[in-house]
mmCIF file of C-alpha atoms in Angstrom:
data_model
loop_
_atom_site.group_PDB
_atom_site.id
_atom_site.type_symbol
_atom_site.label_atom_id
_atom_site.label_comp_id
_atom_site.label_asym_id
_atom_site.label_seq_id
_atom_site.Cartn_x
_atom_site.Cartn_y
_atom_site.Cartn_z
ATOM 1 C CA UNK A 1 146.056 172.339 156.871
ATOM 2 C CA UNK A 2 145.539 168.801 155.351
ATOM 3 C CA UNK A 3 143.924 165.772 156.719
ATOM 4 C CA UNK A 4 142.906 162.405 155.876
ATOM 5 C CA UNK A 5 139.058 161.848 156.016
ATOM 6 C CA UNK A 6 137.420 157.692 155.508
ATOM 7 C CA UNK A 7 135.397 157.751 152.837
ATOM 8 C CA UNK A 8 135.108 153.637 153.130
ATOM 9 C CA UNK A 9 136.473 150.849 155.459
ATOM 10 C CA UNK A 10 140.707 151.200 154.548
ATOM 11 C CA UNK A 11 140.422 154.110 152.111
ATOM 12 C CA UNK A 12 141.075 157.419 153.176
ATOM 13 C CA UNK A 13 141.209 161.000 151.037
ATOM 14 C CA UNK A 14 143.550 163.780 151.457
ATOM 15 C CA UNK A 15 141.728 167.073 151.663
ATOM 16 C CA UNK A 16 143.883 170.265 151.659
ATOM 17 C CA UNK A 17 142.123 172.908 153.516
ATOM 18 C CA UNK A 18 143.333 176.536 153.528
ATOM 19 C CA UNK A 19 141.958 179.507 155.410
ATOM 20 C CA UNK A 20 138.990 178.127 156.947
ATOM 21 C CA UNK A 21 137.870 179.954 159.128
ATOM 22 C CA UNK A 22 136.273 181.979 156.461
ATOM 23 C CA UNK A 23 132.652 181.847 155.478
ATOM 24 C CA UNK A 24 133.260 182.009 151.513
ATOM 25 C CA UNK A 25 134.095 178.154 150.880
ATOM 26 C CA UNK A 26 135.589 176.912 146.986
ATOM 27 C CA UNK A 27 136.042 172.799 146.894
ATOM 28 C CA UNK A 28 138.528 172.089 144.267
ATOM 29 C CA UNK A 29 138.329 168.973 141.985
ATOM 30 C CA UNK A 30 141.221 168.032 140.083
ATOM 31 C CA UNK A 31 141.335 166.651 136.550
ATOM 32 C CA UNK A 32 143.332 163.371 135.366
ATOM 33 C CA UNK A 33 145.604 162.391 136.244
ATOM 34 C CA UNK A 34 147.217 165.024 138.358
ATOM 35 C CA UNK A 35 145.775 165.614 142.143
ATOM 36 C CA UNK A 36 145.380 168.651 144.322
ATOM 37 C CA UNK A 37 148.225 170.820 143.609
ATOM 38 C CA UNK A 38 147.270 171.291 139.758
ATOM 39 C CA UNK A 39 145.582 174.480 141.721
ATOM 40 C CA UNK A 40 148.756 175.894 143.448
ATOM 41 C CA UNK A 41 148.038 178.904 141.525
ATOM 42 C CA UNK A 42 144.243 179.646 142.936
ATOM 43 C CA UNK A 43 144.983 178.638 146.571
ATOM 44 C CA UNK A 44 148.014 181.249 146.116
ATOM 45 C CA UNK A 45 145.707 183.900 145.980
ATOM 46 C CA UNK A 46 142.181 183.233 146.622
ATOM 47 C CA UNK A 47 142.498 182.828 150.134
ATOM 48 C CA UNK A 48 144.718 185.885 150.887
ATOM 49 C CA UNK A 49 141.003 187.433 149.052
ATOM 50 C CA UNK A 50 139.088 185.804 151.885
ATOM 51 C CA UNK A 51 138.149 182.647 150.529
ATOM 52 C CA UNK A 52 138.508 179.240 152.297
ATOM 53 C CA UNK A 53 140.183 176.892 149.506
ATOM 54 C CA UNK A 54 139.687 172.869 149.872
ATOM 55 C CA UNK A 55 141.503 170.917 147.803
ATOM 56 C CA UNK A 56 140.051 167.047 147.462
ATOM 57 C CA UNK A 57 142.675 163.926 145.932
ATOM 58 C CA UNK A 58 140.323 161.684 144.330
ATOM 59 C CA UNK A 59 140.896 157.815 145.224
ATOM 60 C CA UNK A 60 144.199 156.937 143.346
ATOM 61 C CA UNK A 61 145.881 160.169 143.225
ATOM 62 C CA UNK A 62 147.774 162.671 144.964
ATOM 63 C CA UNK A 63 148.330 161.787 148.700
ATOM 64 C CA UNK A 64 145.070 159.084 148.870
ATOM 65 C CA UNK A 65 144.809 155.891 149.273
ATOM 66 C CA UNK A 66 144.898 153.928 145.943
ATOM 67 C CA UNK A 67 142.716 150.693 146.482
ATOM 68 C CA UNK A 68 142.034 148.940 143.683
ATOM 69 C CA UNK A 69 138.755 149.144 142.336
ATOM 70 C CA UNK A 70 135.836 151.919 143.054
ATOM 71 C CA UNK A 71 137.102 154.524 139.929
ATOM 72 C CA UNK A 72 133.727 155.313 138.745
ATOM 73 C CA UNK A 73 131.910 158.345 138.442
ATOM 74 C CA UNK A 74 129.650 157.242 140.942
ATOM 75 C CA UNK A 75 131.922 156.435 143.535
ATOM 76 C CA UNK A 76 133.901 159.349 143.115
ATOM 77 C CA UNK A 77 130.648 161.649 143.694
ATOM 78 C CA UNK A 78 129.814 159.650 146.650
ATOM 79 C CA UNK A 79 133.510 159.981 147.894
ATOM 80 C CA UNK A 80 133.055 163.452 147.664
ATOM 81 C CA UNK A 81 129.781 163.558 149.529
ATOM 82 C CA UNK A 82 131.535 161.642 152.426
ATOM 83 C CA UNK A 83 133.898 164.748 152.505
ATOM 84 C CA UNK A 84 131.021 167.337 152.712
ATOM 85 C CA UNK A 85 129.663 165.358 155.198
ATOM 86 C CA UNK A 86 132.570 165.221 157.190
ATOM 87 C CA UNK A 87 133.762 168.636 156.843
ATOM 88 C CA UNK A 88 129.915 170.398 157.676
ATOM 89 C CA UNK A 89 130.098 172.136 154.238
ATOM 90 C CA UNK A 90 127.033 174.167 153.412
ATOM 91 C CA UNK A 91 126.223 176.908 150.706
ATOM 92 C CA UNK A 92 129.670 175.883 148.800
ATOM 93 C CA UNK A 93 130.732 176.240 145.362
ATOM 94 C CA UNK A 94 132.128 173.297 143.658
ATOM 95 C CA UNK A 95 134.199 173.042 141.121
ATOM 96 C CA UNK A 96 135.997 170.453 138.740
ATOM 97 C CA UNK A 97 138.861 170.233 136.137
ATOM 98 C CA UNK A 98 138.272 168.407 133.327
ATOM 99 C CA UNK A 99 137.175 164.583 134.410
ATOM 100 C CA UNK A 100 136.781 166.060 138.277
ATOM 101 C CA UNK A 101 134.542 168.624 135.903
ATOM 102 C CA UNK A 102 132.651 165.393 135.272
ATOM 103 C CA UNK A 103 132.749 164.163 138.445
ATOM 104 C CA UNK A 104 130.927 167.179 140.210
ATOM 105 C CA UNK A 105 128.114 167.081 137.581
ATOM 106 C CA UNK A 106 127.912 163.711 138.634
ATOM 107 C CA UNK A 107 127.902 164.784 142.185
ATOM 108 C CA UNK A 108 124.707 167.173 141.309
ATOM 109 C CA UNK A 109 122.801 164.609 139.418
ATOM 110 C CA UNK A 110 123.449 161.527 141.994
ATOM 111 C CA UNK A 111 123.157 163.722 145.350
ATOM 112 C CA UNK A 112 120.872 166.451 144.500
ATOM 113 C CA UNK A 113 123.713 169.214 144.235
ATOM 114 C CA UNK A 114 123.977 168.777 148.439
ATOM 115 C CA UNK A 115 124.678 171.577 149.674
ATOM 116 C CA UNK A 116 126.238 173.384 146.643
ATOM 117 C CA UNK A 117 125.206 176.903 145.793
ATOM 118 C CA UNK A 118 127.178 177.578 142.775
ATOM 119 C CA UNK A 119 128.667 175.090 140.535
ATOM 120 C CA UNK A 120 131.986 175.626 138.391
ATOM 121 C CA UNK A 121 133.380 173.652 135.478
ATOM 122 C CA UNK A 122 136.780 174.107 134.100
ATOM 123 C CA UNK A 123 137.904 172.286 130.933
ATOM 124 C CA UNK A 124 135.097 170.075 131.825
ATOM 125 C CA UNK A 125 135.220 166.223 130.313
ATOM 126 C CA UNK A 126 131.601 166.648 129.568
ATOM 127 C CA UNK A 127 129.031 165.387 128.602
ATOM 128 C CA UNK A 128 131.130 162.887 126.941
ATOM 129 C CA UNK A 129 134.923 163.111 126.264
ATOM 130 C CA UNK A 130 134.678 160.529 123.679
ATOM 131 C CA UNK A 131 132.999 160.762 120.156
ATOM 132 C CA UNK A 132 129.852 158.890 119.973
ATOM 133 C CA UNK A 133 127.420 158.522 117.526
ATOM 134 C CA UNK A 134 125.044 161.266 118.944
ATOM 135 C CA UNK A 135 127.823 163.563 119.695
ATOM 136 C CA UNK A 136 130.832 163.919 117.421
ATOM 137 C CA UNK A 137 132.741 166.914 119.497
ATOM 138 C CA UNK A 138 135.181 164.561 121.590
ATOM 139 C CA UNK A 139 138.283 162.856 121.708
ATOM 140 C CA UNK A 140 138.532 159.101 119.030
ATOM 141 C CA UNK A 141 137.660 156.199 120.980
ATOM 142 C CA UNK A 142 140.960 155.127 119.552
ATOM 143 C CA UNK A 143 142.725 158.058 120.882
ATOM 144 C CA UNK A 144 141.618 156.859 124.415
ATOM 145 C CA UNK A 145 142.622 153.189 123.852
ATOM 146 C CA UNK A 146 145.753 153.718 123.191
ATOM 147 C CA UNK A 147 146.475 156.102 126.084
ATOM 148 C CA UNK A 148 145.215 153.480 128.345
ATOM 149 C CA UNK A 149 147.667 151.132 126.626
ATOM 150 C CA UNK A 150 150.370 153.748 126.959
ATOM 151 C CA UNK A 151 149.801 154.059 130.812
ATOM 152 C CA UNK A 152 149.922 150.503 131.012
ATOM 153 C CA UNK A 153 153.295 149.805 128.991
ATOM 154 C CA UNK A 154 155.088 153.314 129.932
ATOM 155 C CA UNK A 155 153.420 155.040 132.084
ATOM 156 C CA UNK A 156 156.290 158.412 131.953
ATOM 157 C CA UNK A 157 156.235 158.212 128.727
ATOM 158 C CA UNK A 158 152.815 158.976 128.367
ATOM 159 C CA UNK A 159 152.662 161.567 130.643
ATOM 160 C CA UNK A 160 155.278 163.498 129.118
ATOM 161 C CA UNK A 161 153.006 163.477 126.012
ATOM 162 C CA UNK A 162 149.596 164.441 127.935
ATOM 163 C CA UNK A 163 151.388 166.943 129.392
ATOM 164 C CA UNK A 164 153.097 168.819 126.708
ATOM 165 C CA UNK A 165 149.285 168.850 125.113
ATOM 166 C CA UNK A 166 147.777 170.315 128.256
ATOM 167 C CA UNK A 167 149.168 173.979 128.366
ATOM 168 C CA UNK A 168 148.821 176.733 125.161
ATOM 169 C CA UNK A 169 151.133 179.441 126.860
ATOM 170 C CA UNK A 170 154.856 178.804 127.268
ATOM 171 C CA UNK A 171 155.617 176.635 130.648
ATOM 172 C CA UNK A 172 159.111 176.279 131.809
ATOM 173 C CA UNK A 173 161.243 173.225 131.987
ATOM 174 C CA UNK A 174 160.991 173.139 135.505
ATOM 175 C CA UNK A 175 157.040 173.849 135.637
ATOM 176 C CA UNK A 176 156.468 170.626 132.986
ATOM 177 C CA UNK A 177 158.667 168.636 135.699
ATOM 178 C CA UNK A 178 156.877 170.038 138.347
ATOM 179 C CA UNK A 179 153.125 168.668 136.856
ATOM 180 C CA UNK A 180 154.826 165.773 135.260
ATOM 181 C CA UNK A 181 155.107 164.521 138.945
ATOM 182 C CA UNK A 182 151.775 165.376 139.721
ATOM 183 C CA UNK A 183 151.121 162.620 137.563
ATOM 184 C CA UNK A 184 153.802 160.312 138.646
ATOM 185 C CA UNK A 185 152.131 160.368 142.579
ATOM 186 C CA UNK A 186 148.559 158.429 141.147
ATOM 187 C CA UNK A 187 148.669 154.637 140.679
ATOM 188 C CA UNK A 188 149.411 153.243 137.546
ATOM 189 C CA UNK A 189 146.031 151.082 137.955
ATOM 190 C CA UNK A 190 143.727 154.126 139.155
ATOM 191 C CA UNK A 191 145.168 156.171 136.020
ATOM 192 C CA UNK A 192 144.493 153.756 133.232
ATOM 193 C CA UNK A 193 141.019 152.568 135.146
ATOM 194 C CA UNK A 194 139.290 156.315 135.097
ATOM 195 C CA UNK A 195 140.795 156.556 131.715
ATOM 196 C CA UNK A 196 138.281 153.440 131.203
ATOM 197 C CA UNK A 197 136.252 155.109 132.585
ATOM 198 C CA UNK A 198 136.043 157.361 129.863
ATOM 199 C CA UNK A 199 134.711 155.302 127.107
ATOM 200 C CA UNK A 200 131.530 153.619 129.134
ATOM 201 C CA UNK A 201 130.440 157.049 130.817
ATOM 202 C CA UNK A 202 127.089 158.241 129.108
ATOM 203 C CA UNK A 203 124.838 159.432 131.373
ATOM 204 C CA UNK A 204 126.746 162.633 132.193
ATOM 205 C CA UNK A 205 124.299 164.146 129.132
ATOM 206 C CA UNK A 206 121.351 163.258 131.359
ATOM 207 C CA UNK A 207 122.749 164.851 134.480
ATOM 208 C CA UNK A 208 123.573 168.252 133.184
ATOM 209 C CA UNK A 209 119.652 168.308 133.086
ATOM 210 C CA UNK A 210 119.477 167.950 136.998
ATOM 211 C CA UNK A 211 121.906 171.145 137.788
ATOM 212 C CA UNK A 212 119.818 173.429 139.283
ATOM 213 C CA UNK A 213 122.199 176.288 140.703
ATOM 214 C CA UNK A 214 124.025 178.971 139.024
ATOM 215 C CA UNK A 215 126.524 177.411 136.982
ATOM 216 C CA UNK A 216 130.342 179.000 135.585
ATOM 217 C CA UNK A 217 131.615 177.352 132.431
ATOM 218 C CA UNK A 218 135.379 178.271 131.778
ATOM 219 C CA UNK A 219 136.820 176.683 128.733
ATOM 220 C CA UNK A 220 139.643 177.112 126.587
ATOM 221 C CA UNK A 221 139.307 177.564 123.016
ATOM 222 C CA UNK A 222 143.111 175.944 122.001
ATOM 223 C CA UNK A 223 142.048 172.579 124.428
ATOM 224 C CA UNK A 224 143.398 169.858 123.003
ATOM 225 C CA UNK A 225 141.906 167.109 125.848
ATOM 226 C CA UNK A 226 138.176 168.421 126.262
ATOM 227 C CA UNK A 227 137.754 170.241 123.245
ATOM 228 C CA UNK A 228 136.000 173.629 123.193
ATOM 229 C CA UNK A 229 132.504 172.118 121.686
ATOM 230 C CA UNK A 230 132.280 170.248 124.639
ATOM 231 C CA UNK A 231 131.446 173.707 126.630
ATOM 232 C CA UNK A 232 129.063 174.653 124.187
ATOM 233 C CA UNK A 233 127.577 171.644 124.833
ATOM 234 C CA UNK A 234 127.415 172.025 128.581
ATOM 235 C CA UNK A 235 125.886 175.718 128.217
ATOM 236 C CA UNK A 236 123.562 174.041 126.128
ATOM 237 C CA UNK A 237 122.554 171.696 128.336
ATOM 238 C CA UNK A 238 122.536 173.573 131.838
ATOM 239 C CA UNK A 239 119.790 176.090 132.776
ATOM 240 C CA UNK A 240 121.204 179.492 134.553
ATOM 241 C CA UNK A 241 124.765 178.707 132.967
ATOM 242 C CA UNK A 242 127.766 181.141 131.945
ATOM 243 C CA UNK A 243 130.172 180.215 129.134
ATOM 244 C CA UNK A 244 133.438 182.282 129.324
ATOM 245 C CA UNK A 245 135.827 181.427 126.807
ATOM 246 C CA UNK A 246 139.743 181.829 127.234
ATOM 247 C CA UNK A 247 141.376 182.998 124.103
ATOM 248 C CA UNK A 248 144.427 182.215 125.218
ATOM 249 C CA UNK A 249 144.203 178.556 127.224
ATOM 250 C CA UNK A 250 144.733 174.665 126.191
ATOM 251 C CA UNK A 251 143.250 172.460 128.824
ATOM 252 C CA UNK A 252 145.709 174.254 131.439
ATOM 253 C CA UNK A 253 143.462 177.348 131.779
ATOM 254 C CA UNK A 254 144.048 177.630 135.395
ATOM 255 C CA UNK A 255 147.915 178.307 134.350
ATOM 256 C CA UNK A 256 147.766 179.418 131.223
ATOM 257 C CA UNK A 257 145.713 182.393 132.056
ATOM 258 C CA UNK A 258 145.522 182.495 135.863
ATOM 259 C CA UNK A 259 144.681 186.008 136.992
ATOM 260 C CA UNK A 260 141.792 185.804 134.757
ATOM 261 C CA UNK A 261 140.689 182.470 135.951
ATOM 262 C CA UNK A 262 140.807 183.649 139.175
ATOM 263 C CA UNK A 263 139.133 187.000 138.496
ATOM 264 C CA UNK A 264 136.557 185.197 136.661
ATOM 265 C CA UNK A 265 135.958 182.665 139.676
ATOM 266 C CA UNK A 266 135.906 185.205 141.979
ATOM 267 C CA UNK A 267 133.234 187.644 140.480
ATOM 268 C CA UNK A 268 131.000 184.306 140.200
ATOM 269 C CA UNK A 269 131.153 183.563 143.696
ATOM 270 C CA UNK A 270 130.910 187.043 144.794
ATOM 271 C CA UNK A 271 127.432 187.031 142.458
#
């Protein structure tokens, strides 16, 4: 079932919510620019395995409203709060793709992991998906620049390109289509502001430090977006953490090796 929850006076979230009526609850946060559905292939099957899958579009994207400011980290965890409020969500496990990977650690840090018992990062953009002095492992700041540019002047265009970096394995024609209008249903303003986003967000190294629950770190070793040092890097920096490398995933891991993302997800929660 999906509904619309008010996260702030005139801006409302669609949350996909599947099965739920069972106990066993997995929040999905999606990565840039896409929305909800990048998971199609999780809520497929982990509910028919007795989980209840919830699905969150972040402000911008998907099927929410796209006002035009509040694209922050910190909004975005507090959005997210205002759903676990609503919803009644206890003993949960979260997890994020990529900059929703950054997100949720920001969600720990800034609301004292509420009522999360496990946490889950996939592809994570953290702690920093840039380079920086202190940390060489990411993406050139010039790399980011001109993808903000790129949204701004052609914003298909650019897509196309992001997404024939995301995947390792072989996608079809009509799968790339498929995510390339995943893309396509965010605003053109909300995409190129979290891209922003990107280059100012430091403190994400500080908040891996606050994660205090059990904490799954999946990670592709061919990513191309958030590459693999940067889940080193998050082992590194969270206590009671798992690192499980995919041999054979880009930044796609939830496609390009699904059963074993799911397998993996599964035994974690079932831990």
């Amino acid at each position: 079932m999906g509904y619309f929850i008010e996260v702030e006076p005139n801006v409302n979230l669609y949350v996909e919510d599947v099965n739920p009526g069972s106990c066993k609850t997995i929040v999905f946060i999606h990565g840039w620019p896409a929305n909800h559905r990048m998971f199609e292939y999780q809520f497929d099957q982990l509910p028919a395995m007795g989980y209840r899958c919830i699905g969150i579009d972040l402000r911008g994207f998907g099927n929410s409203d796209k006002p035009w400011r509040g694209y922050d980290y910190d909004q975005s965890a507090d959005d997210i709060r205002c759903v676990v409020d609503a919803l009644g969500l206890e003993n949960f496990v979260l997890g994020g793709h990529s900059t929703g990977g950054g997100i949720v650690i920001r969600y720990m840090a800034r609301h004292n992991g509420y009522g999360v018992a496990k946490l889950a990062l996939f592809a994570a953009a953290a702690p920093s998906l840039i380079q920086r002095p202190y940390f060489p492992h990411g993406l050139r700041k010039e790399d980011v620049d001109k993808m903000i540019q790129d949204t701004l002047n052609d914003r298909p265009k650019m897509l196309r390109g992001f997404g024939d970096m995301f995947f390792f394995q072989y996608v079809s024609q009509p799968f790339s289509d498929w995510f390339f209008q995943l893309g396509l249903q965010a605003a053109g303003w909300s995409t190129a502001a979290v891209a922003n986003s990107w280059l100012d967000e430091e403190r994400l190294f500080a908040d891996l430090e606050a994660i205090c629950v059990p904490t799954l770190i999946l990670h592709g070793i061919h990513d191309r977006v958030c590459l693999f040092p940067l889940a080193i890097a998050q082992h590194e920096g969270i206590k009671n953490s798992k690192l499980v490398p995919f041999k054979y995933s880009g930044h796609g891991l939830f496609y390009d090796q699904r059963d074993k993302f799911n397998k993996e997800l599964v035994q974690f929660v079932e831990e």
